[in-house]
PDB file of C-alpha atoms and ligand atoms in Angstrom:
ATOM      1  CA  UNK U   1      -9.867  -8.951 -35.592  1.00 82.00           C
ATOM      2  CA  UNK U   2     -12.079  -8.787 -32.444  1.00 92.00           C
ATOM      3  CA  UNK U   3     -13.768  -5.615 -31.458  1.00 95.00           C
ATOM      4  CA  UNK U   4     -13.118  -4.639 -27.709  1.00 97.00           C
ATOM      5  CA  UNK U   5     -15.066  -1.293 -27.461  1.00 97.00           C
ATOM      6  CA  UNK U   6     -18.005  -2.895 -26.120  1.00 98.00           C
ATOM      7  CA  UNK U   7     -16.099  -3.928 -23.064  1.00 98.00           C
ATOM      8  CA  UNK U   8     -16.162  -0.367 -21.269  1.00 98.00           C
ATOM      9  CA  UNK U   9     -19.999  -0.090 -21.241  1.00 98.00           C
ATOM     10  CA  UNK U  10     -19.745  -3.934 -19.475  1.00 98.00           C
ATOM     11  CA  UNK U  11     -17.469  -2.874 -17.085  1.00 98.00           C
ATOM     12  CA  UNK U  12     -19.961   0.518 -16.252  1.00 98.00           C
ATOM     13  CA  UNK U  13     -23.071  -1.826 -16.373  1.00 98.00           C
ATOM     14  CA  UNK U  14     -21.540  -4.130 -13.674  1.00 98.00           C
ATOM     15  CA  UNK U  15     -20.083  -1.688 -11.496  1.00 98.00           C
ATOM     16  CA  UNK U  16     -23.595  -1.078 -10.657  1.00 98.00           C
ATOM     17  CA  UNK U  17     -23.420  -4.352  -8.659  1.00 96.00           C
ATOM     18  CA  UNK U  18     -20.750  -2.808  -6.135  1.00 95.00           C
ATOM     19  CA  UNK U  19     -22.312   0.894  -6.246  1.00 97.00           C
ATOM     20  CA  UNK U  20     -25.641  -0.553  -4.788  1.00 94.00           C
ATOM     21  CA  UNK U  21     -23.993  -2.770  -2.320  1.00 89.00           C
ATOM     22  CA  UNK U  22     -25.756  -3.096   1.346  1.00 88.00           C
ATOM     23  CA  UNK U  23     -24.869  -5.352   4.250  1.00 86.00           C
ATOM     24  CA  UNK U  24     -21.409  -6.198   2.807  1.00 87.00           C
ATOM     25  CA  UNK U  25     -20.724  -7.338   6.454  1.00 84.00           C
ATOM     26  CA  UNK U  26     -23.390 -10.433   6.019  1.00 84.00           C
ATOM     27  CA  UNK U  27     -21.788 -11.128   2.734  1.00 83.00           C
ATOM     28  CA  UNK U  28     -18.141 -11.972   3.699  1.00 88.00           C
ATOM     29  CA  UNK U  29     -16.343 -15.245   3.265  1.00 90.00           C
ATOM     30  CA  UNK U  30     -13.192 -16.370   3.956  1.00 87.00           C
ATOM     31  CA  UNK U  31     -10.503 -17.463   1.205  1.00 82.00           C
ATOM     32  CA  UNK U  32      -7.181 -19.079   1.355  1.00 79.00           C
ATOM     33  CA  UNK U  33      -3.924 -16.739   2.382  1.00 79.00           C
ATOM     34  CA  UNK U  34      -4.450 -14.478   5.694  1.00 77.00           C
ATOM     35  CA  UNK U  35      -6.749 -11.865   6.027  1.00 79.00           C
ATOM     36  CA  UNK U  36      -8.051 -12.816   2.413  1.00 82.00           C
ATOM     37  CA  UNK U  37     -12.010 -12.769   1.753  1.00 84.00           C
ATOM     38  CA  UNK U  38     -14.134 -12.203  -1.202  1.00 87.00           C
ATOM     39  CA  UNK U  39     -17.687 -10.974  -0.543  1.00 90.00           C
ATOM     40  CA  UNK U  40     -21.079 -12.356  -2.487  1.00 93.00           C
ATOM     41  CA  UNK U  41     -20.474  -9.074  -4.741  1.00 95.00           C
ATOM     42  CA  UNK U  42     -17.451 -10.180  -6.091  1.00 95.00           C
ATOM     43  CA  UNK U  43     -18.945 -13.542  -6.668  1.00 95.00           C
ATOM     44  CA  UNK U  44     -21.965 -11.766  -8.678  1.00 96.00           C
ATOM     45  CA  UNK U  45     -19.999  -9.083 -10.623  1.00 97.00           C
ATOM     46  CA  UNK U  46     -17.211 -11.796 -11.985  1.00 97.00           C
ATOM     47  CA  UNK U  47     -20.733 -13.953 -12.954  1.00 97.00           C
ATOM     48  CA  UNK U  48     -22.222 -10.641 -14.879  1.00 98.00           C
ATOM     49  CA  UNK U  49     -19.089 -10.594 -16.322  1.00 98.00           C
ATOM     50  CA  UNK U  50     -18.352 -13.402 -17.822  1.00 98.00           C
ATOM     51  CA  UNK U  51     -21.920 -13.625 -19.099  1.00 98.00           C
ATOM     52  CA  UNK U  52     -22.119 -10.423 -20.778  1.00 98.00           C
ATOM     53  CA  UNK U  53     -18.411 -11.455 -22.204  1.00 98.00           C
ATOM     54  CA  UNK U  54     -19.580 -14.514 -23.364  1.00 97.00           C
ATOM     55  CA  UNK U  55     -21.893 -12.647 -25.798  1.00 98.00           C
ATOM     56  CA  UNK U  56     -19.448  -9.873 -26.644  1.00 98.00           C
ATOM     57  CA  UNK U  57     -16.721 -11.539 -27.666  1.00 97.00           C
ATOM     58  CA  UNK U  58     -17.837 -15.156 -28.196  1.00 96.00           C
ATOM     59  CA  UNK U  59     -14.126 -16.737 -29.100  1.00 95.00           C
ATOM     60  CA  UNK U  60     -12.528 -15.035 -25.855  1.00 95.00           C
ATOM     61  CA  UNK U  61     -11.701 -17.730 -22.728  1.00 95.00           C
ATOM     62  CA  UNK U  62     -12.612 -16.072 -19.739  1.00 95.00           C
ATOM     63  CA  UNK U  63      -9.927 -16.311 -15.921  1.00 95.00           C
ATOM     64  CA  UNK U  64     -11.396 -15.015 -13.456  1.00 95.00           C
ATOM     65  CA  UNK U  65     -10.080 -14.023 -10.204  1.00 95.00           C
ATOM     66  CA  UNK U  66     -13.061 -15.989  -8.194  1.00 93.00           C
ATOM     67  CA  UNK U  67     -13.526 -19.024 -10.529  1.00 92.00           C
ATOM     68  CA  UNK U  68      -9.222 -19.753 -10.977  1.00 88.00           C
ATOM     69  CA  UNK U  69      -7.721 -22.439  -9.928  1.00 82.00           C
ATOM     70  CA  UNK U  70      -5.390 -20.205  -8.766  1.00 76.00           C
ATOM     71  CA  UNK U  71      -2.693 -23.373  -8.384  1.00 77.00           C
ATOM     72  CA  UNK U  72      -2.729 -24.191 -12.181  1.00 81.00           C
ATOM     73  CA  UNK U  73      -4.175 -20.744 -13.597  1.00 85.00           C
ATOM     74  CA  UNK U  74      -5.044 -21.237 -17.721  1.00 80.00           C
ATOM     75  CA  UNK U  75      -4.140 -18.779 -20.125  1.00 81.00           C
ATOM     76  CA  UNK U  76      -5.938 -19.791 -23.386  1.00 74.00           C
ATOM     77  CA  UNK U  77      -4.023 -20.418 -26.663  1.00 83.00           C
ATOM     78  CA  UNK U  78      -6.450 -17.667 -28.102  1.00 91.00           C
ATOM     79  CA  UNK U  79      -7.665 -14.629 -26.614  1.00 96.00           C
ATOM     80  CA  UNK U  80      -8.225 -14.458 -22.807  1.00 96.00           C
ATOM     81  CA  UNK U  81      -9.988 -12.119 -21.098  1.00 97.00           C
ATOM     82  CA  UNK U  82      -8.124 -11.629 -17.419  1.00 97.00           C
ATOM     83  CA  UNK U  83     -10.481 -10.149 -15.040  1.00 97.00           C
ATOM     84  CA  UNK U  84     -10.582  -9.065 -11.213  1.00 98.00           C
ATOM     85  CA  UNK U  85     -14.265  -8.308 -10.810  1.00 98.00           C
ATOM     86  CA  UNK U  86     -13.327  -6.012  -7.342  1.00 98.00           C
ATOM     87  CA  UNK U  87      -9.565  -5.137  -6.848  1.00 98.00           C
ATOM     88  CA  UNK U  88      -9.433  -3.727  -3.032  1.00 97.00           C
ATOM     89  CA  UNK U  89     -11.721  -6.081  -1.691  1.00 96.00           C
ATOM     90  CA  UNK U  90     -10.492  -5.349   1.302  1.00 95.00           C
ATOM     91  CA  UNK U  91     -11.330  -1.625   1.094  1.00 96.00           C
ATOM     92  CA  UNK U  92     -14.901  -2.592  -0.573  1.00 96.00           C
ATOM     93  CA  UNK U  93     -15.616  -4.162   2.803  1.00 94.00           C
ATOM     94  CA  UNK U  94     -14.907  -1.080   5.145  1.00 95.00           C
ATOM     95  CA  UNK U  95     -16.332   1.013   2.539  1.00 95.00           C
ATOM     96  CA  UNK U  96     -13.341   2.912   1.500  1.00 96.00           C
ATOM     97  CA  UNK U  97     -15.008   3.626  -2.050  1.00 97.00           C
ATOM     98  CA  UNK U  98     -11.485   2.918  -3.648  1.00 98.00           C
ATOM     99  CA  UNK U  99     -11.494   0.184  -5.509  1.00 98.00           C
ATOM    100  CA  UNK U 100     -12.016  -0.842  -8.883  1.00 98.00           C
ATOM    101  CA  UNK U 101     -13.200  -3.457 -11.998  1.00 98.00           C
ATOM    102  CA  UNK U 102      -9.781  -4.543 -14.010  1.00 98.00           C
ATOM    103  CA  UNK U 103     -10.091  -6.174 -17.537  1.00 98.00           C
ATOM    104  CA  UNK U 104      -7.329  -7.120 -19.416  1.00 98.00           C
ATOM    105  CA  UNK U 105      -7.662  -8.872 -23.078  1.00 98.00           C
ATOM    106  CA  UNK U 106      -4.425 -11.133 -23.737  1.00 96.00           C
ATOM    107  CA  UNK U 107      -3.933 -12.534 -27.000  1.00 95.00           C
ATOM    108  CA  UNK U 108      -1.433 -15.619 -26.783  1.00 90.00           C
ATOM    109  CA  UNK U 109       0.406 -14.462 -23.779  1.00 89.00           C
ATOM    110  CA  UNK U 110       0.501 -10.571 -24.904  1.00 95.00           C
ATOM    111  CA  UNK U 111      -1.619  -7.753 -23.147  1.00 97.00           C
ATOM    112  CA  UNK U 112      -3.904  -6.603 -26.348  1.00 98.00           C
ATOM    113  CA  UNK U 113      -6.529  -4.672 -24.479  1.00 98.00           C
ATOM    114  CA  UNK U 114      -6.887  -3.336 -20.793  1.00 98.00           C
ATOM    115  CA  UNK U 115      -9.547  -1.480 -19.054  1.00 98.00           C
ATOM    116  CA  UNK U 116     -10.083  -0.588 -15.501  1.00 99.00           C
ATOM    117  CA  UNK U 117     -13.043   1.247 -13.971  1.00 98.00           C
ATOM    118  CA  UNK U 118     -13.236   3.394 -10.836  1.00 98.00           C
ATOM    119  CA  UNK U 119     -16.703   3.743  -9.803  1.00 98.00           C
ATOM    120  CA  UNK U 120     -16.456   6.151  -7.259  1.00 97.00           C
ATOM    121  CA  UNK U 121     -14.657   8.628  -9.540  1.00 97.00           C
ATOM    122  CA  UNK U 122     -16.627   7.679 -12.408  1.00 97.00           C
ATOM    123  CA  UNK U 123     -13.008   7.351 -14.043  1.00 98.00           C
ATOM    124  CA  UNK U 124     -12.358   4.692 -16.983  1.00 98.00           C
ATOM    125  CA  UNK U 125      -8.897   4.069 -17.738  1.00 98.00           C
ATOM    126  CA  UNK U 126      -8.421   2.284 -20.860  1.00 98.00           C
ATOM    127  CA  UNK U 127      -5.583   1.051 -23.749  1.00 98.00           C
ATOM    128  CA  UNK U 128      -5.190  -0.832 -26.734  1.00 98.00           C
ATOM    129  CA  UNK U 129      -2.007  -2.361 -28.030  1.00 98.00           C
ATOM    130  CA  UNK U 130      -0.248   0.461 -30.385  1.00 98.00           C
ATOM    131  CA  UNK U 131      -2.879   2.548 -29.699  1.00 98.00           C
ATOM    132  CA  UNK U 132      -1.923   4.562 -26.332  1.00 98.00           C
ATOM    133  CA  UNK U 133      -3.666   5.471 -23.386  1.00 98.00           C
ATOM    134  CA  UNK U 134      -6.608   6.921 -22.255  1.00 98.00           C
ATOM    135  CA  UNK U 135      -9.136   8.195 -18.919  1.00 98.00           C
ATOM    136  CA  UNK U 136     -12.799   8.652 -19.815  1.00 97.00           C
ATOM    137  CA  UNK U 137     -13.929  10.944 -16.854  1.00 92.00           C
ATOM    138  CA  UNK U 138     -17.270  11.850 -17.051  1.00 89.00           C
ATOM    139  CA  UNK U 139     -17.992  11.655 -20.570  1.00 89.00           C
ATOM    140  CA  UNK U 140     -14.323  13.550 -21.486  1.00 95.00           C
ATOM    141  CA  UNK U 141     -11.818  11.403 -23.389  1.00 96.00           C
ATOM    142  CA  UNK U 142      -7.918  12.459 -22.653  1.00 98.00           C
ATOM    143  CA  UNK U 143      -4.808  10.653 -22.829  1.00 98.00           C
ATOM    144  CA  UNK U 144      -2.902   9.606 -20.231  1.00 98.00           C
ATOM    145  CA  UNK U 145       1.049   9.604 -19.950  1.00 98.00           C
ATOM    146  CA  UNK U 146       3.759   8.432 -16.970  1.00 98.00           C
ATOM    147  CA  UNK U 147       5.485  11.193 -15.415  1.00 98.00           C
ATOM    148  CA  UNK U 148       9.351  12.406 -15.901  1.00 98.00           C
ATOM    149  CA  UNK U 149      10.147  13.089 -12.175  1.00 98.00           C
ATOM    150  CA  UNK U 150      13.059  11.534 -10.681  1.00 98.00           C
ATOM    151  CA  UNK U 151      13.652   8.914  -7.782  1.00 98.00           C
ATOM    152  CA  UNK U 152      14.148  11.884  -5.021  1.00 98.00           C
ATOM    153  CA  UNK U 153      10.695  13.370  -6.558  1.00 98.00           C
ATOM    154  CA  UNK U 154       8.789  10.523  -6.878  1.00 98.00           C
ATOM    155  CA  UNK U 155       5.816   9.457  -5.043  1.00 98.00           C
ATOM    156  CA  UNK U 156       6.669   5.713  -4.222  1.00 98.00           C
ATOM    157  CA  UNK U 157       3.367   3.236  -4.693  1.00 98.00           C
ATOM    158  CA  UNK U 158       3.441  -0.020  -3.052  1.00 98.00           C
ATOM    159  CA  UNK U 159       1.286  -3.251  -2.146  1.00 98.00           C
ATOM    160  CA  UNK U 160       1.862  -5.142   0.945  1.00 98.00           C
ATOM    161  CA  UNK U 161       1.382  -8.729  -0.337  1.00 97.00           C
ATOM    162  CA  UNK U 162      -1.092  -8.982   2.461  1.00 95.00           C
ATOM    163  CA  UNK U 163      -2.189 -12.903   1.845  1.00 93.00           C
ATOM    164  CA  UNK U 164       1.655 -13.629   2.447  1.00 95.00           C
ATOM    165  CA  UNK U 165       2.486 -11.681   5.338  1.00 94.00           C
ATOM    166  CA  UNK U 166       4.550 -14.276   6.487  1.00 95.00           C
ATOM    167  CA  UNK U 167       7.324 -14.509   4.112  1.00 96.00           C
ATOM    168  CA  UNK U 168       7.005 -11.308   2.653  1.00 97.00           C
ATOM    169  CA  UNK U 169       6.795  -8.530   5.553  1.00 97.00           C
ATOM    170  CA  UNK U 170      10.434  -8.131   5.402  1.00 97.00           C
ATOM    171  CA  UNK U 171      11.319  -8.007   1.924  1.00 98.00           C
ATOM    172  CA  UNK U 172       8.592  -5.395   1.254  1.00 98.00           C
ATOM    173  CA  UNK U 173       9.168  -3.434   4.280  1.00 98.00           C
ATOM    174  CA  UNK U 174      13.058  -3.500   3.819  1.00 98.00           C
ATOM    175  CA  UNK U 175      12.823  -2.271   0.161  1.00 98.00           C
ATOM    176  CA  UNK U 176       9.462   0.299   1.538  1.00 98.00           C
ATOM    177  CA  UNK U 177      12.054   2.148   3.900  1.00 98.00           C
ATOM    178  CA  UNK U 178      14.485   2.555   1.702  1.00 98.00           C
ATOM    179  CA  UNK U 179      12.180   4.146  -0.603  1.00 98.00           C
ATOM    180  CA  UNK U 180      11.015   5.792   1.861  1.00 98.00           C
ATOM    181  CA  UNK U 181      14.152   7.997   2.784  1.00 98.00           C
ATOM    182  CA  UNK U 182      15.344   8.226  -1.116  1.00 98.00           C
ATOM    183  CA  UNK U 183      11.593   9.281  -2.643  1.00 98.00           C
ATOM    184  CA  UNK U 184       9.002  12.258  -1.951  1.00 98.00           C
ATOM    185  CA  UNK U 185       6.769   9.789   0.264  1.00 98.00           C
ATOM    186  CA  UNK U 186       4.853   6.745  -0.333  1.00 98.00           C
ATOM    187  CA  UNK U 187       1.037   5.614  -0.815  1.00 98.00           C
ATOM    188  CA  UNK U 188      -0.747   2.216   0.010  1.00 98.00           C
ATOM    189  CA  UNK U 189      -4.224   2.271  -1.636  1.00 98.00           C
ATOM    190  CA  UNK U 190      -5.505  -1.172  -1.357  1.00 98.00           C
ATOM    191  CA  UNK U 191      -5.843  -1.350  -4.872  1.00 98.00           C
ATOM    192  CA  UNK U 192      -2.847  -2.671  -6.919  1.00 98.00           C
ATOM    193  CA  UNK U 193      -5.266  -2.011 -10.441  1.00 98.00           C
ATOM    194  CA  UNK U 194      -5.691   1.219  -9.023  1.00 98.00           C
ATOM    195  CA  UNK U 195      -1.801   1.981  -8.102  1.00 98.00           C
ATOM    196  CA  UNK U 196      -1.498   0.913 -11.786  1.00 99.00           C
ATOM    197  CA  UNK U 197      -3.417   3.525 -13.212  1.00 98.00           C
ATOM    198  CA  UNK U 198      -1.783   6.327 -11.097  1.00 98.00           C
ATOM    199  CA  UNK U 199       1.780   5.628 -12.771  1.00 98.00           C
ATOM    200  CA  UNK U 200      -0.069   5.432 -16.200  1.00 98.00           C
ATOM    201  CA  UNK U 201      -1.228   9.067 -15.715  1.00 98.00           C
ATOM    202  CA  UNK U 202       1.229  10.058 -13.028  1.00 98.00           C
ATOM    203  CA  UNK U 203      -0.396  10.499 -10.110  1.00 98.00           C
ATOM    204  CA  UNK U 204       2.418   8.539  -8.921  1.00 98.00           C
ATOM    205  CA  UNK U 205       5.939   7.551 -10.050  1.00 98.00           C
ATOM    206  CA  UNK U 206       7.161   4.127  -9.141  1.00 98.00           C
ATOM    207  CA  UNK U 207       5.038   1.216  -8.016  1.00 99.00           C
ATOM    208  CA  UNK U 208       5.851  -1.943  -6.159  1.00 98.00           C
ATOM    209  CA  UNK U 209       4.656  -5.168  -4.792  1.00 98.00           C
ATOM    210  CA  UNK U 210       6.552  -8.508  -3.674  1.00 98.00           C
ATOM    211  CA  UNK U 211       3.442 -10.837  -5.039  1.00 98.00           C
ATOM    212  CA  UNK U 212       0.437 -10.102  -7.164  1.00 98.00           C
ATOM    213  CA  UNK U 213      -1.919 -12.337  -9.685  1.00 97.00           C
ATOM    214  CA  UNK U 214      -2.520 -11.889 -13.454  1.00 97.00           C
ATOM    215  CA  UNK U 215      -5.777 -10.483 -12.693  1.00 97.00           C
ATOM    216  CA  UNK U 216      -4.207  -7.404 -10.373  1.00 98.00           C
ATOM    217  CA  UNK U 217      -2.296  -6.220 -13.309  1.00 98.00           C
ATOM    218  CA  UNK U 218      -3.511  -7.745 -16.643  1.00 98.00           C
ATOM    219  CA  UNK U 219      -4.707  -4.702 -17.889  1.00 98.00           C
ATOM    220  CA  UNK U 220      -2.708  -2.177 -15.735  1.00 98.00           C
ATOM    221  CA  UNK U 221       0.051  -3.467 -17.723  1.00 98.00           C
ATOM    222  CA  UNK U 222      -1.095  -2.365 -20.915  1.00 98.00           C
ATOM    223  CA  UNK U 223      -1.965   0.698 -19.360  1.00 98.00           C
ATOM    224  CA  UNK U 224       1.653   1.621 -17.833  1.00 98.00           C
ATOM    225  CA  UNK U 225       3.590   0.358 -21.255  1.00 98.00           C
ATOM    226  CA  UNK U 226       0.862   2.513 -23.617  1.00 98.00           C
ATOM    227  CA  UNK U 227       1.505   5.337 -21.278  1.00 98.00           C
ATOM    228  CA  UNK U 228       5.222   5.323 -22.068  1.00 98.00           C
ATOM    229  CA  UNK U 229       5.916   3.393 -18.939  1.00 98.00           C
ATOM    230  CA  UNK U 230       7.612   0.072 -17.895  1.00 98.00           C
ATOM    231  CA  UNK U 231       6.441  -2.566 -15.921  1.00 98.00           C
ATOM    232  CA  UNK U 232       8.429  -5.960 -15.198  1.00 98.00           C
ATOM    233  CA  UNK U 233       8.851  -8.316 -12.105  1.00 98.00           C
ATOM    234  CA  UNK U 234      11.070  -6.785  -9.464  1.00 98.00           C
ATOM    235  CA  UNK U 235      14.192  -8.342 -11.011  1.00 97.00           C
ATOM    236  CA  UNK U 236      13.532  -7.167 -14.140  1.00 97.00           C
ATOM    237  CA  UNK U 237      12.102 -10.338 -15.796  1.00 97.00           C
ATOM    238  CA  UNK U 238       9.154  -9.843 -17.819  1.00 97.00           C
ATOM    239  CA  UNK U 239       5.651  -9.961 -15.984  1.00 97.00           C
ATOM    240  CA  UNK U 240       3.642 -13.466 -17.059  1.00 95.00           C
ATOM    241  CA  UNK U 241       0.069 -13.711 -16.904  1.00 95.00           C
ATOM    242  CA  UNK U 242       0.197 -17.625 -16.063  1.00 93.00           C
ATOM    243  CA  UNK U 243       1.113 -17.345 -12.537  1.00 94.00           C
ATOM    244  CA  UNK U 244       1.298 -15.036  -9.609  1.00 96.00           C
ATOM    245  CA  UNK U 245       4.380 -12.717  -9.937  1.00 97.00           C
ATOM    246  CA  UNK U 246       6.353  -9.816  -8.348  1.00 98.00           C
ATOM    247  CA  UNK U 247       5.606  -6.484  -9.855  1.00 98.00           C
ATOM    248  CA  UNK U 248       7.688  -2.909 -10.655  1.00 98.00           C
ATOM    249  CA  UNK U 249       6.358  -0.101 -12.453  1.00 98.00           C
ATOM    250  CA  UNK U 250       7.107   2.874 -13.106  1.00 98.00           C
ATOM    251  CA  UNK U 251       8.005   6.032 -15.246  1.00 98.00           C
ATOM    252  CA  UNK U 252      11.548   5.293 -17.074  1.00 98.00           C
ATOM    253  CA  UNK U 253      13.713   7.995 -15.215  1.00 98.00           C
ATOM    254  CA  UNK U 254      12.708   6.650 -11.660  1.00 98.00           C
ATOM    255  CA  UNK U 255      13.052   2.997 -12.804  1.00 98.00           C
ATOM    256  CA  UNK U 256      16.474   3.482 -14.127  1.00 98.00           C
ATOM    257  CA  UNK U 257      17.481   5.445 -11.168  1.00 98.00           C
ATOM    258  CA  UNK U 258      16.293   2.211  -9.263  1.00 98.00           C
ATOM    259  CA  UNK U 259      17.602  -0.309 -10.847  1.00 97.00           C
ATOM    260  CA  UNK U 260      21.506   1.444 -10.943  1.00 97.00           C
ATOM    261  CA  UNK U 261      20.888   2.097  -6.792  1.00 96.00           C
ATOM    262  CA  UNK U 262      20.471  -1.445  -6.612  1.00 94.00           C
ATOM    263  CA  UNK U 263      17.773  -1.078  -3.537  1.00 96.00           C
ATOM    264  CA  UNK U 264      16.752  -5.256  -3.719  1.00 94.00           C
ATOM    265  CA  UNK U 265      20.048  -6.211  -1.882  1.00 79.00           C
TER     266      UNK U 265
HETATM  267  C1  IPD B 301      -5.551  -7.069  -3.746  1.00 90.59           C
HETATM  268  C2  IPD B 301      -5.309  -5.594  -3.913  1.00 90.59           C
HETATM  269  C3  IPD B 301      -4.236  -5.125  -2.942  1.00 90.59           C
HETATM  270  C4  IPD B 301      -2.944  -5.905  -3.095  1.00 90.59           C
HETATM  271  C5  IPD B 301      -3.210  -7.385  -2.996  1.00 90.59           C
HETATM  272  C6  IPD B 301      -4.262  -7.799  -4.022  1.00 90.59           C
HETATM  273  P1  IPD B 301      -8.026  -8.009  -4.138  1.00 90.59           P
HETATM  274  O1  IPD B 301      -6.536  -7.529  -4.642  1.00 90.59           O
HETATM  275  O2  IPD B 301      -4.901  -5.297  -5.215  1.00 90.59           O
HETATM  276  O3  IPD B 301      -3.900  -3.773  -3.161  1.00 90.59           O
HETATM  277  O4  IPD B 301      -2.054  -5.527  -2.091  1.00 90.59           O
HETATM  278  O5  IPD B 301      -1.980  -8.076  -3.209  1.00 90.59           O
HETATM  279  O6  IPD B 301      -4.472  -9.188  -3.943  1.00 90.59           O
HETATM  280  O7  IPD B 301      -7.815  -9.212  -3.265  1.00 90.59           O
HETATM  281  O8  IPD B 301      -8.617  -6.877  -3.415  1.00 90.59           O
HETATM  282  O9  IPD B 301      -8.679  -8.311  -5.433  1.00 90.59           O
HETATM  283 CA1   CA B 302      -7.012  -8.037  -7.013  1.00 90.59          CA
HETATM  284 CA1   CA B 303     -10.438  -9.218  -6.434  1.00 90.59          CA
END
């Protein structure tokens, strides 16, 4: 059996990396998809990553967000550890201060482990398979569960897709306004890890977004299901970790209301 309690102190050490971050500006480059760049920090936290991994937990494959080949991504047979060195890039640039390190452990195609790190907060979100949930806030350990509200109470969470604005504006506006006039009122964060952990201690109720990579919700997953959540592509079709899917998550009582209003047509 491997050991993953190691990987939280990682995840703290590298966070370092984006907490001391200057000139962000002169560190920008451009990737594929619009309005999509990764910055020289993301580049150097993934790297302390994977090397401090490698040592950890020696028989664990490593997919990183910044060294995929995000047209063929490789899930091991093994254990793979799925990992978005900086979700909310984007906000990391125009120095927001919300985004966050995500870590998922998957074990032949089933979430095992999950960990995701707010530095600004100093919040640690964390869950083993069977084993619950949990936020580590300043030294405090408490579990974490998904709330019980309703649709018409429920703060709606959603992700705009933004490196495929072209074919999915509509969809995820159309869906967003429904939402909108059936729900309490709706967030964008910039941070799909991040939305994650707000349904997994309900901060938020019901989270969507038309396209996302393993790496956005690898171990957000394991954090919504361990918090007595459910999480699935939009048409209800398990999530999969070896390609870029649509994502819905929520508490059970708002997702069931959701899926009998039938809001996707
Ligand atoms: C992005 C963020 C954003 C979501 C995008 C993701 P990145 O991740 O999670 O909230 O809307 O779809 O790609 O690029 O900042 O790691
Ligand atoms: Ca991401
Ligand atoms: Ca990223």
């Amino acid at each position: 059996m491997s050991d993953f309690s190691g990987i939280p102190k990682i995840m703290r050490e590298a966070a370092k990396i984006l907490l001391s971050a200057e000139n962000i500006d002169r560190s920008i480059h451009a990737k594929a998809g619009e309005q999509n760049f990764v910055t020289d920090y993301d580049v150097r936290t993934e790297n302390m990553l994977r090397e401090a991994f490698a040592k950890l937990l020696p028989e664990a494959d490593m997919l990183g967000e910044e060294s995929a080949d995000t047209h063929q991504i490789r899930i091991a047979e093994g254990l793979t550890l799925i990992v978005d060195p900086i979700d909310g890039t984007t906000n990391f640039i125009h120095g927001c201060r919300y985004s966050a390190i995500s870590v998922g452990v998957c074990d032949r195609g089933k979430m095992v482990y999950g960990a995701i790190y707010d530095p600004y907060m100093d919040e640690l979100f964390r869950a083993e398979a069977g084993k619950g949930a949990f936020v580590e806030d300043r030294g405090v350990l408490t579990p974490i569960k998904v709330s019980s509200r309703k649709l018409e109470d429920s703060l709606t969470y959603f992700g705009t897709a933004p490196y495929y604005r072209d074919t999915l504006c509509r969809p995820t506006f159309t869906l967003l306004e429904k939402l909108f006039h059936i729900t309490r009122d709706i967030r964008r964060s910039g941070s799909a890890a991040m939305d994650l952990t707000s349904i997994a201690c309900g901060r938020g109720d019901i989270f969507f977004e038309y396209r996302l990579s393993p790496w956005d919700y690898a171990a957000g997953s394991l954090l919504i299901t361990e918090a007595g959540g459910e999480i699935t592509q939009l048409d209800g079709s398990p999530l999969r970790f070896d390609a870029p899917c649509s994502v819905l998550a929520g508490n059970p009582v708002a997702l069931a209301e959701f899926r009998a209003g039938n809001y996707l047509e």
